[in-house]
Amino acid sequence: MNQLGIFMNFWEKNWAADHAKYIRKVAALGYDILEFQAQPLLEMSDEHIRDLKKLADAEGIRLTYSLGLDPHYDVSSLDEGVRSGGVKYLQNIIRKMAIGGGDLLSGVSYAGWGTPNVVMEDKSAYWNQSVKSMKEIIKTAEDCGVTYCVEAVNRFESCIINTAAEALAYIAEIDSPNIGVLLDTYHMNIEETGIGDAIRLVGAERMKNFHTGENNRTPPGKGHLNWEEIFGALHDIGYTGPIVSEPFVMQGGEVGRDIHVFRDLIADPTEAGIDAEAAALLRFEKNMLQRFACGVSL
Ligand code: MN
């Protein structure tokens, strides 16, 4: 069965938090993976990163990373100074990940998170800058044994890669075994004509990570996405990689600001309430995987 994971900021309103606490928590809940923002690694000593890795190994948890790139480090910038600074910044994050055995980086990691507020007839200038940057970044990823996953996100969060087809075109230009695609059900719901078709277009070989979240970023099973279509398509392509849930349900903090959460989206946003939601989410996804693994049709 696929490894199942959850993003730490289901619980936390700020990006950096007590990672050790959440390694223990998600292990106790029965998850295989804890994913969190990679940027806080830059503030951590190498010793602390190694300690977290030891704890994760003892708890049987794989640590994976995501990021929304600070626009000050926008590797698609037309300003060469910003672009080259962004390349160094991402290379440093990859090196920090490798210290703790991290091997999977996802997110808006190919451009600044957000869209340029300019009149633009086409985006090729930004795309080309991003590709130029990624050809440098990917060499560090290759050296460090990190797989770099570009995440197709909705139009309000990037102008570079909005669809599965664009993600595939992008990684074809980079041409490295260390680059792959991440599809996220929340973003696909906005941008794709068909979610199942987008999953099948990418295929198992190039899909290196998969994010689940509802149409409004509540936990899978709570909104109006068609989970039979989604898990059916993952089954169709023989996807065996990670499936990481990424619900954002609380207003406030850096997460509320950056994800645009302006109301609580679950009835009980206390730690105990979210623990219960996380347990139910894991049961829901295991059940979906088992149904398709057993060939149970609708
Ligand atoms: Mn995502």
PDB file of C-alpha atoms and ligand atoms in Angstrom:
ATOM      1  CA  MET A   1       0.000   0.000   0.000  1.00  0.00           C
ATOM      2  CA  ASN A   2       1.093   3.595  -0.591  1.00  0.00           C
ATOM      3  CA  GLN A   3       2.712   5.391   2.321  1.00  0.00           C
ATOM      4  CA  LEU A   4       0.150   7.804   3.793  1.00  0.00           C
ATOM      5  CA  GLY A   5       1.180  11.130   5.203  1.00  0.00           C
ATOM      6  CA  ILE A   6      -0.107  14.352   6.616  1.00  0.00           C
ATOM      7  CA  PHE A   7       1.103  17.928   6.591  1.00  0.00           C
ATOM      8  CA  MET A   8       2.078  19.342   9.978  1.00  0.00           C
ATOM      9  CA  ASN A   9       0.108  22.562   9.538  1.00  0.00           C
ATOM     10  CA  PHE A  10      -3.199  20.728   9.814  1.00  0.00           C
ATOM     11  CA  TRP A  11      -2.530  21.483  13.504  1.00  0.00           C
ATOM     12  CA  GLU A  12      -0.233  24.487  13.523  1.00  0.00           C
ATOM     13  CA  LYS A  13      -0.996  28.089  12.539  1.00  0.00           C
ATOM     14  CA  ASN A  14       2.658  28.954  11.992  1.00  0.00           C
ATOM     15  CA  TRP A  15       5.019  27.243   9.565  1.00  0.00           C
ATOM     16  CA  ALA A  16       7.722  26.428  12.111  1.00  0.00           C
ATOM     17  CA  ALA A  17       6.627  24.403  15.125  1.00  0.00           C
ATOM     18  CA  ASP A  18       7.764  21.595  17.420  1.00  0.00           C
ATOM     19  CA  HIS A  19       8.617  19.022  14.759  1.00  0.00           C
ATOM     20  CA  ALA A  20       9.440  16.323  17.341  1.00  0.00           C
ATOM     21  CA  LYS A  21       5.952  16.608  18.829  1.00  0.00           C
ATOM     22  CA  TYR A  22       4.368  16.010  15.437  1.00  0.00           C
ATOM     23  CA  ILE A  23       6.665  13.118  14.536  1.00  0.00           C
ATOM     24  CA  ARG A  24       5.378  11.367  17.683  1.00  0.00           C
ATOM     25  CA  LYS A  25       1.781  12.428  17.085  1.00  0.00           C
ATOM     26  CA  VAL A  26       1.458  11.216  13.500  1.00  0.00           C
ATOM     27  CA  ALA A  27       3.214   7.943  14.403  1.00  0.00           C
ATOM     28  CA  ALA A  28       0.670   7.385  17.186  1.00  0.00           C
ATOM     29  CA  LEU A  29      -2.154   8.121  14.732  1.00  0.00           C
ATOM     30  CA  GLY A  30      -0.812   5.472  12.346  1.00  0.00           C
ATOM     31  CA  TYR A  31       0.612   7.628   9.565  1.00  0.00           C
ATOM     32  CA  ASP A  32       3.772   6.753   7.615  1.00  0.00           C
ATOM     33  CA  ILE A  33       4.864  10.274   6.640  1.00  0.00           C
ATOM     34  CA  LEU A  34       5.058  13.729   8.234  1.00  0.00           C
ATOM     35  CA  GLU A  35       5.454  16.534   5.714  1.00  0.00           C
ATOM     36  CA  PHE A  36       6.369  20.089   6.656  1.00  0.00           C
ATOM     37  CA  GLN A  37       7.730  23.324   5.258  1.00  0.00           C
ATOM     38  CA  ALA A  38      11.398  23.045   4.378  1.00  0.00           C
ATOM     39  CA  GLN A  39      12.378  26.659   5.089  1.00  0.00           C
ATOM     40  CA  PRO A  40      12.696  26.211   8.892  1.00  0.00           C
ATOM     41  CA  LEU A  41      15.574  23.780   8.201  1.00  0.00           C
ATOM     42  CA  LEU A  42      17.738  26.807   7.418  1.00  0.00           C
ATOM     43  CA  GLU A  43      17.334  27.979  11.019  1.00  0.00           C
ATOM     44  CA  MET A  44      18.126  24.555  12.503  1.00  0.00           C
ATOM     45  CA  SER A  45      21.564  23.302  13.518  1.00  0.00           C
ATOM     46  CA  ASP A  46      22.777  20.206  11.675  1.00  0.00           C
ATOM     47  CA  GLU A  47      22.717  18.398  15.025  1.00  0.00           C
ATOM     48  CA  HIS A  48      19.032  19.220  15.547  1.00  0.00           C
ATOM     49  CA  ILE A  49      18.196  17.995  12.033  1.00  0.00           C
ATOM     50  CA  ARG A  50      20.035  14.721  12.742  1.00  0.00           C
ATOM     51  CA  ASP A  51      18.182  14.363  16.066  1.00  0.00           C
ATOM     52  CA  LEU A  52      14.813  14.768  14.308  1.00  0.00           C
ATOM     53  CA  LYS A  53      15.857  12.119  11.792  1.00  0.00           C
ATOM     54  CA  LYS A  54      16.795   9.738  14.628  1.00  0.00           C
ATOM     55  CA  LEU A  55      13.434  10.302  16.300  1.00  0.00           C
ATOM     56  CA  ALA A  56      11.596   9.822  12.996  1.00  0.00           C
ATOM     57  CA  ASP A  57      13.446   6.542  12.379  1.00  0.00           C
ATOM     58  CA  ALA A  58      12.637   5.326  15.897  1.00  0.00           C
ATOM     59  CA  GLU A  59       8.950   6.185  15.370  1.00  0.00           C
ATOM     60  CA  GLY A  60       8.859   4.674  11.862  1.00  0.00           C
ATOM     61  CA  ILE A  61       8.063   8.036  10.242  1.00  0.00           C
ATOM     62  CA  ARG A  62       9.397   9.283   6.903  1.00  0.00           C
ATOM     63  CA  LEU A  63       9.965  13.048   6.740  1.00  0.00           C
ATOM     64  CA  THR A  64       9.104  14.805   3.481  1.00  0.00           C
ATOM     65  CA  TYR A  65       9.261  18.499   2.701  1.00  0.00           C
ATOM     66  CA  SER A  66       7.288  21.133   0.857  1.00  0.00           C
ATOM     67  CA  LEU A  67       7.713  24.843   0.361  1.00  0.00           C
ATOM     68  CA  GLY A  68       6.065  27.962  -0.947  1.00  0.00           C
ATOM     69  CA  LEU A  69       9.056  29.942  -2.147  1.00  0.00           C
ATOM     70  CA  ASP A  70       9.448  33.434  -0.633  1.00  0.00           C
ATOM     71  CA  PRO A  71       9.172  35.911  -3.565  1.00  0.00           C
ATOM     72  CA  HIS A  72      12.480  37.463  -2.434  1.00  0.00           C
ATOM     73  CA  TYR A  73      14.058  34.230  -3.752  1.00  0.00           C
ATOM     74  CA  ASP A  74      11.931  33.958  -6.899  1.00  0.00           C
ATOM     75  CA  VAL A  75      13.910  31.733  -9.263  1.00  0.00           C
ATOM     76  CA  SER A  76      11.638  32.798 -12.150  1.00  0.00           C
ATOM     77  CA  SER A  77      12.434  36.483 -11.592  1.00  0.00           C
ATOM     78  CA  LEU A  78      13.505  38.590 -14.561  1.00  0.00           C
ATOM     79  CA  ASP A  79      15.946  40.266 -12.152  1.00  0.00           C
ATOM     80  CA  GLU A  80      19.157  38.229 -12.413  1.00  0.00           C
ATOM     81  CA  GLY A  81      20.230  39.079  -8.860  1.00  0.00           C
ATOM     82  CA  VAL A  82      16.971  37.811  -7.369  1.00  0.00           C
ATOM     83  CA  ARG A  83      17.044  34.728  -9.582  1.00  0.00           C
ATOM     84  CA  SER A  84      20.596  33.708  -8.734  1.00  0.00           C
ATOM     85  CA  GLY A  85      19.969  34.401  -5.021  1.00  0.00           C
ATOM     86  CA  GLY A  86      16.966  32.104  -5.211  1.00  0.00           C
ATOM     87  CA  VAL A  87      19.046  29.341  -6.761  1.00  0.00           C
ATOM     88  CA  LYS A  88      21.518  29.505  -3.869  1.00  0.00           C
ATOM     89  CA  TYR A  89      18.669  29.599  -1.320  1.00  0.00           C
ATOM     90  CA  LEU A  90      17.050  26.452  -2.728  1.00  0.00           C
ATOM     91  CA  GLN A  91      20.413  24.696  -3.017  1.00  0.00           C
ATOM     92  CA  ASN A  92      20.983  25.429   0.686  1.00  0.00           C
ATOM     93  CA  ILE A  93      17.571  23.976   1.575  1.00  0.00           C
ATOM     94  CA  ILE A  94      18.366  20.814  -0.395  1.00  0.00           C
ATOM     95  CA  ARG A  95      21.697  20.439   1.421  1.00  0.00           C
ATOM     96  CA  LYS A  96      19.962  20.871   4.803  1.00  0.00           C
ATOM     97  CA  MET A  97      17.347  18.271   3.846  1.00  0.00           C
ATOM     98  CA  ALA A  98      20.066  15.781   2.961  1.00  0.00           C
ATOM     99  CA  ILE A  99      21.639  16.134   6.435  1.00  0.00           C
ATOM    100  CA  GLY A 100      18.476  14.563   7.841  1.00  0.00           C
ATOM    101  CA  GLY A 101      18.110  12.015   5.075  1.00  0.00           C
ATOM    102  CA  GLY A 102      15.290  13.985   3.418  1.00  0.00           C
ATOM    103  CA  ASP A 103      14.761  12.868  -0.171  1.00  0.00           C
ATOM    104  CA  LEU A 104      11.534  14.524  -1.372  1.00  0.00           C
ATOM    105  CA  LEU A 105      10.870  18.257  -1.830  1.00  0.00           C
ATOM    106  CA  SER A 106       7.512  19.467  -3.180  1.00  0.00           C
ATOM    107  CA  GLY A 107       5.514  22.662  -3.519  1.00  0.00           C
ATOM    108  CA  VAL A 108       5.842  25.950  -5.384  1.00  0.00           C
ATOM    109  CA  SER A 109       9.572  25.384  -5.532  1.00  0.00           C
ATOM    110  CA  TYR A 110      10.152  26.639  -9.080  1.00  0.00           C
ATOM    111  CA  ALA A 111       9.037  30.296  -8.687  1.00  0.00           C
ATOM    112  CA  GLY A 112       8.061  32.730  -5.972  1.00  0.00           C
ATOM    113  CA  TRP A 113       4.785  31.758  -4.339  1.00  0.00           C
ATOM    114  CA  GLY A 114       2.133  34.068  -5.797  1.00  0.00           C
ATOM    115  CA  THR A 115       1.700  35.727  -9.168  1.00  0.00           C
ATOM    116  CA  PRO A 116       3.476  38.757 -10.640  1.00  0.00           C
ATOM    117  CA  ASN A 117       1.149  41.755 -10.626  1.00  0.00           C
ATOM    118  CA  VAL A 118       1.918  42.790 -14.192  1.00  0.00           C
ATOM    119  CA  VAL A 119       0.171  42.914 -17.542  1.00  0.00           C
ATOM    120  CA  MET A 120       1.494  39.820 -19.302  1.00  0.00           C
ATOM    121  CA  GLU A 121       0.578  38.521 -22.750  1.00  0.00           C
ATOM    122  CA  ASP A 122       2.395  35.267 -22.144  1.00  0.00           C
ATOM    123  CA  LYS A 123       4.524  33.856 -19.374  1.00  0.00           C
ATOM    124  CA  SER A 124       7.442  32.502 -21.389  1.00  0.00           C
ATOM    125  CA  ALA A 125      10.001  34.962 -19.967  1.00  0.00           C
ATOM    126  CA  TYR A 126       9.245  33.770 -16.404  1.00  0.00           C
ATOM    127  CA  TRP A 127       9.052  30.128 -17.471  1.00  0.00           C
ATOM    128  CA  ASN A 128      12.462  30.367 -19.165  1.00  0.00           C
ATOM    129  CA  GLN A 129      14.059  31.970 -16.108  1.00  0.00           C
ATOM    130  CA  SER A 130      12.619  29.219 -13.920  1.00  0.00           C
ATOM    131  CA  VAL A 131      13.912  26.481 -16.240  1.00  0.00           C
ATOM    132  CA  LYS A 132      17.360  28.116 -16.318  1.00  0.00           C
ATOM    133  CA  SER A 133      17.375  28.159 -12.495  1.00  0.00           C
ATOM    134  CA  MET A 134      16.117  24.608 -12.147  1.00  0.00           C
ATOM    135  CA  LYS A 135      18.883  23.259 -14.375  1.00  0.00           C
ATOM    136  CA  GLU A 136      21.328  24.578 -11.737  1.00  0.00           C
ATOM    137  CA  ILE A 137      19.252  23.527  -8.706  1.00  0.00           C
ATOM    138  CA  ILE A 138      18.687  20.005  -9.956  1.00  0.00           C
ATOM    139  CA  LYS A 139      22.429  19.300 -10.002  1.00  0.00           C
ATOM    140  CA  THR A 140      22.480  19.876  -6.232  1.00  0.00           C
ATOM    141  CA  ALA A 141      19.412  17.651  -5.865  1.00  0.00           C
ATOM    142  CA  GLU A 142      21.191  14.917  -7.834  1.00  0.00           C
ATOM    143  CA  ASP A 143      24.308  15.238  -5.652  1.00  0.00           C
ATOM    144  CA  CYS A 144      22.206  15.092  -2.457  1.00  0.00           C
ATOM    145  CA  GLY A 145      19.873  12.271  -3.494  1.00  0.00           C
ATOM    146  CA  VAL A 146      16.822  14.545  -3.350  1.00  0.00           C
ATOM    147  CA  THR A 147      13.862  14.209  -5.706  1.00  0.00           C
ATOM    148  CA  TYR A 148      12.565  17.631  -6.630  1.00  0.00           C
ATOM    149  CA  CYS A 149       8.829  17.624  -7.229  1.00  0.00           C
ATOM    150  CA  VAL A 150       7.162  20.507  -9.043  1.00  0.00           C
ATOM    151  CA  GLU A 151       3.607  21.007  -7.829  1.00  0.00           C
ATOM    152  CA  ALA A 152       0.940  22.172 -10.253  1.00  0.00           C
ATOM    153  CA  VAL A 153      -0.982  24.821  -8.318  1.00  0.00           C
ATOM    154  CA  ASN A 154      -3.957  27.027  -9.003  1.00  0.00           C
ATOM    155  CA  ARG A 155      -3.765  30.322 -10.876  1.00  0.00           C
ATOM    156  CA  PHE A 156      -3.827  32.443  -7.702  1.00  0.00           C
ATOM    157  CA  GLU A 157      -0.622  30.848  -6.385  1.00  0.00           C
ATOM    158  CA  SER A 158       1.628  30.726  -9.470  1.00  0.00           C
ATOM    159  CA  CYS A 159       1.610  31.661 -13.128  1.00  0.00           C
ATOM    160  CA  ILE A 160       4.203  29.057 -14.104  1.00  0.00           C
ATOM    161  CA  ILE A 161       2.752  25.551 -13.572  1.00  0.00           C
ATOM    162  CA  ASN A 162      -1.040  25.352 -13.183  1.00  0.00           C
ATOM    163  CA  THR A 163      -1.796  21.987 -14.797  1.00  0.00           C
ATOM    164  CA  ALA A 164      -0.459  18.460 -15.111  1.00  0.00           C
ATOM    165  CA  ALA A 165       0.351  19.116 -18.778  1.00  0.00           C
ATOM    166  CA  GLU A 166       2.425  22.172 -17.867  1.00  0.00           C
ATOM    167  CA  ALA A 167       4.242  20.238 -15.133  1.00  0.00           C
ATOM    168  CA  LEU A 168       5.149  17.552 -17.666  1.00  0.00           C
ATOM    169  CA  ALA A 169       6.378  20.124 -20.197  1.00  0.00           C
ATOM    170  CA  TYR A 170       8.498  21.719 -17.464  1.00  0.00           C
ATOM    171  CA  ILE A 171      10.197  18.554 -16.251  1.00  0.00           C
ATOM    172  CA  ALA A 172      10.848  17.508 -19.857  1.00  0.00           C
ATOM    173  CA  GLU A 173      12.945  20.668 -20.244  1.00  0.00           C
ATOM    174  CA  ILE A 174      14.942  19.858 -17.110  1.00  0.00           C
ATOM    175  CA  ASP A 175      15.575  16.246 -18.080  1.00  0.00           C
ATOM    176  CA  SER A 176      16.884  14.763 -14.826  1.00  0.00           C
ATOM    177  CA  PRO A 177      16.000  11.550 -12.986  1.00  0.00           C
ATOM    178  CA  ASN A 178      15.686  13.723  -9.855  1.00  0.00           C
ATOM    179  CA  ILE A 179      12.764  15.832 -11.059  1.00  0.00           C
ATOM    180  CA  GLY A 180       9.131  14.777 -10.922  1.00  0.00           C
ATOM    181  CA  VAL A 181       5.569  15.994 -10.602  1.00  0.00           C
ATOM    182  CA  LEU A 182       3.216  16.478  -7.682  1.00  0.00           C
ATOM    183  CA  LEU A 183      -0.522  16.733  -8.299  1.00  0.00           C
ATOM    184  CA  ASP A 184      -2.796  18.095  -5.573  1.00  0.00           C
ATOM    185  CA  THR A 185      -6.538  17.440  -5.640  1.00  0.00           C
ATOM    186  CA  TYR A 186      -7.392  20.922  -4.310  1.00  0.00           C
ATOM    187  CA  HIS A 187      -5.482  22.636  -7.115  1.00  0.00           C
ATOM    188  CA  MET A 188      -6.648  20.178  -9.790  1.00  0.00           C
ATOM    189  CA  ASN A 189     -10.254  20.909  -8.829  1.00  0.00           C
ATOM    190  CA  ILE A 190      -9.692  24.500  -9.963  1.00  0.00           C
ATOM    191  CA  GLU A 191      -7.462  24.033 -13.010  1.00  0.00           C
ATOM    192  CA  GLU A 192      -8.005  20.642 -14.654  1.00  0.00           C
ATOM    193  CA  THR A 193     -10.814  19.739 -17.029  1.00  0.00           C
ATOM    194  CA  GLY A 194     -10.807  16.236 -15.536  1.00  0.00           C
ATOM    195  CA  ILE A 195      -8.978  15.163 -12.372  1.00  0.00           C
ATOM    196  CA  GLY A 196      -8.755  11.478 -13.315  1.00  0.00           C
ATOM    197  CA  ASP A 197      -7.443  12.390 -16.757  1.00  0.00           C
ATOM    198  CA  ALA A 198      -4.770  14.652 -15.242  1.00  0.00           C
ATOM    199  CA  ILE A 199      -3.567  11.827 -12.974  1.00  0.00           C
ATOM    200  CA  ARG A 200      -3.461   9.389 -15.888  1.00  0.00           C
ATOM    201  CA  LEU A 201      -1.595  11.931 -18.047  1.00  0.00           C
ATOM    202  CA  VAL A 202       1.251  12.160 -15.522  1.00  0.00           C
ATOM    203  CA  GLY A 203       1.422   8.420 -14.851  1.00  0.00           C
ATOM    204  CA  ALA A 204       3.155   6.541 -12.070  1.00  0.00           C
ATOM    205  CA  GLU A 205       6.700   6.994 -13.286  1.00  0.00           C
ATOM    206  CA  ARG A 206       6.680  10.798 -13.199  1.00  0.00           C
ATOM    207  CA  MET A 207       4.313  11.262 -10.222  1.00  0.00           C
ATOM    208  CA  LYS A 208       6.661  11.439  -7.246  1.00  0.00           C
ATOM    209  CA  ASN A 209       4.216  12.711  -4.607  1.00  0.00           C
ATOM    210  CA  PHE A 210       0.463  13.299  -4.382  1.00  0.00           C
ATOM    211  CA  HIS A 211      -1.430  15.766  -2.170  1.00  0.00           C
ATOM    212  CA  THR A 212      -5.006  15.277  -1.069  1.00  0.00           C
ATOM    213  CA  GLY A 213      -7.370  17.955   0.155  1.00  0.00           C
ATOM    214  CA  GLU A 214     -10.958  18.865  -0.509  1.00  0.00           C
ATOM    215  CA  ASN A 215     -12.283  21.617  -2.786  1.00  0.00           C
ATOM    216  CA  ASN A 216     -12.069  23.989   0.237  1.00  0.00           C
ATOM    217  CA  ARG A 217      -8.982  22.339   1.799  1.00  0.00           C
ATOM    218  CA  THR A 218     -10.946  20.445   4.437  1.00  0.00           C
ATOM    219  CA  PRO A 219      -9.959  16.785   4.980  1.00  0.00           C
ATOM    220  CA  PRO A 220     -10.650  14.374   2.091  1.00  0.00           C
ATOM    221  CA  GLY A 221     -14.165  12.974   2.273  1.00  0.00           C
ATOM    222  CA  LYS A 222     -15.663  16.131   3.803  1.00  0.00           C
ATOM    223  CA  GLY A 223     -16.304  18.190   0.666  1.00  0.00           C
ATOM    224  CA  HIS A 224     -17.538  17.616  -2.865  1.00  0.00           C
ATOM    225  CA  LEU A 225     -14.543  16.113  -4.672  1.00  0.00           C
ATOM    226  CA  ASN A 226     -15.090  12.742  -6.325  1.00  0.00           C
ATOM    227  CA  TRP A 227     -12.731  10.461  -4.377  1.00  0.00           C
ATOM    228  CA  GLU A 228     -13.757   7.375  -6.344  1.00  0.00           C
ATOM    229  CA  GLU A 229     -12.485   9.106  -9.482  1.00  0.00           C
ATOM    230  CA  ILE A 230      -9.262  10.198  -7.737  1.00  0.00           C
ATOM    231  CA  PHE A 231      -8.328   6.876  -6.100  1.00  0.00           C
ATOM    232  CA  GLY A 232      -9.573   5.018  -9.188  1.00  0.00           C
ATOM    233  CA  ALA A 233      -7.154   6.990 -11.358  1.00  0.00           C
ATOM    234  CA  LEU A 234      -4.260   6.419  -8.924  1.00  0.00           C
ATOM    235  CA  HIS A 235      -5.091   2.708  -9.098  1.00  0.00           C
ATOM    236  CA  ASP A 236      -5.313   2.835 -12.917  1.00  0.00           C
ATOM    237  CA  ILE A 237      -1.752   4.146 -13.228  1.00  0.00           C
ATOM    238  CA  GLY A 238      -0.363   1.790 -10.570  1.00  0.00           C
ATOM    239  CA  TYR A 239       0.794   4.642  -8.351  1.00  0.00           C
ATOM    240  CA  THR A 240       2.759   3.301  -5.389  1.00  0.00           C
ATOM    241  CA  GLY A 241       4.261   6.579  -4.129  1.00  0.00           C
ATOM    242  CA  PRO A 242       3.371   8.763  -1.162  1.00  0.00           C
ATOM    243  CA  ILE A 243      -0.100  10.223  -0.629  1.00  0.00           C
ATOM    244  CA  VAL A 244       0.104  13.220   1.717  1.00  0.00           C
ATOM    245  CA  SER A 245      -3.006  14.978   2.996  1.00  0.00           C
ATOM    246  CA  GLU A 246      -2.799  18.714   3.226  1.00  0.00           C
ATOM    247  CA  PRO A 247      -5.878  20.121   4.962  1.00  0.00           C
ATOM    248  CA  PHE A 248      -5.814  23.712   6.201  1.00  0.00           C
ATOM    249  CA  VAL A 249      -8.755  24.323   8.491  1.00  0.00           C
ATOM    250  CA  MET A 250      -7.911  27.092  10.985  1.00  0.00           C
ATOM    251  CA  GLN A 251      -8.011  30.839  10.616  1.00  0.00           C
ATOM    252  CA  GLY A 252      -5.140  32.896  11.985  1.00  0.00           C
ATOM    253  CA  GLY A 253      -1.354  32.806  12.112  1.00  0.00           C
ATOM    254  CA  GLU A 254       1.052  32.718   9.177  1.00  0.00           C
ATOM    255  CA  VAL A 255      -0.842  29.795   7.692  1.00  0.00           C
ATOM    256  CA  GLY A 256      -4.174  31.632   7.743  1.00  0.00           C
ATOM    257  CA  ARG A 257      -2.486  34.605   6.063  1.00  0.00           C
ATOM    258  CA  ASP A 258      -0.577  32.639   3.413  1.00  0.00           C
ATOM    259  CA  ILE A 259      -3.278  30.052   2.617  1.00  0.00           C
ATOM    260  CA  HIS A 260      -6.115  32.601   2.897  1.00  0.00           C
ATOM    261  CA  VAL A 261      -8.083  30.816   5.597  1.00  0.00           C
ATOM    262  CA  PHE A 262     -10.456  33.405   7.035  1.00  0.00           C
ATOM    263  CA  ARG A 263     -12.765  31.177   9.033  1.00  0.00           C
ATOM    264  CA  ASP A 264     -12.482  27.897  10.911  1.00  0.00           C
ATOM    265  CA  LEU A 265     -13.435  25.107   8.527  1.00  0.00           C
ATOM    266  CA  ILE A 266     -14.044  22.318  11.032  1.00  0.00           C
ATOM    267  CA  ALA A 267     -16.433  22.277  13.967  1.00  0.00           C
ATOM    268  CA  ASP A 268     -13.798  21.609  16.629  1.00  0.00           C
ATOM    269  CA  PRO A 269     -10.443  23.223  15.775  1.00  0.00           C
ATOM    270  CA  THR A 270      -8.825  22.202  19.082  1.00  0.00           C
ATOM    271  CA  GLU A 271      -5.846  19.831  19.142  1.00  0.00           C
ATOM    272  CA  ALA A 272      -8.094  16.945  20.240  1.00  0.00           C
ATOM    273  CA  GLY A 273     -10.621  17.815  17.545  1.00  0.00           C
ATOM    274  CA  ILE A 274      -7.964  17.869  14.842  1.00  0.00           C
ATOM    275  CA  ASP A 275      -6.459  14.592  16.127  1.00  0.00           C
ATOM    276  CA  ALA A 276      -9.885  13.005  15.657  1.00  0.00           C
ATOM    277  CA  GLU A 277     -10.167  14.469  12.143  1.00  0.00           C
ATOM    278  CA  ALA A 278      -6.676  13.169  11.294  1.00  0.00           C
ATOM    279  CA  ALA A 279      -7.577   9.668  12.476  1.00  0.00           C
ATOM    280  CA  ALA A 280     -10.806   9.709  10.437  1.00  0.00           C
ATOM    281  CA  LEU A 281      -8.926  10.980   7.373  1.00  0.00           C
ATOM    282  CA  LEU A 282      -6.434   8.122   7.602  1.00  0.00           C
ATOM    283  CA  ARG A 283      -9.269   5.576   7.848  1.00  0.00           C
ATOM    284  CA  PHE A 284     -10.980   7.169   4.828  1.00  0.00           C
ATOM    285  CA  GLU A 285      -7.873   7.006   2.629  1.00  0.00           C
ATOM    286  CA  LYS A 286      -6.941   3.458   3.714  1.00  0.00           C
ATOM    287  CA  ASN A 287     -10.487   2.382   2.926  1.00  0.00           C
ATOM    288  CA  MET A 288     -10.348   3.973  -0.541  1.00  0.00           C
ATOM    289  CA  LEU A 289      -6.997   2.304  -1.302  1.00  0.00           C
ATOM    290  CA  GLN A 290      -8.268  -1.079  -0.116  1.00  0.00           C
ATOM    291  CA  ARG A 291     -11.449  -0.830  -2.176  1.00  0.00           C
ATOM    292  CA  PHE A 292      -9.536  -0.316  -5.384  1.00  0.00           C
ATOM    293  CA  ALA A 293      -6.782  -2.782  -4.468  1.00  0.00           C
ATOM    294  CA  CYS A 294      -9.480  -5.405  -4.022  1.00  0.00           C
ATOM    295  CA  GLY A 295     -11.023  -4.558  -7.387  1.00  0.00           C
ATOM    296  CA  VAL A 296     -14.250  -3.367  -5.800  1.00  0.00           C
ATOM    297  CA  SER A 297     -15.986  -1.294  -8.423  1.00  0.00           C
ATOM    298  CA  LEU A 298     -18.656   1.296  -7.793  1.00  0.00           C
TER     299      LEU A 298
HETATM  300 MN    MN B   1      -0.225  20.768  -2.136  1.00  0.00          MN
END
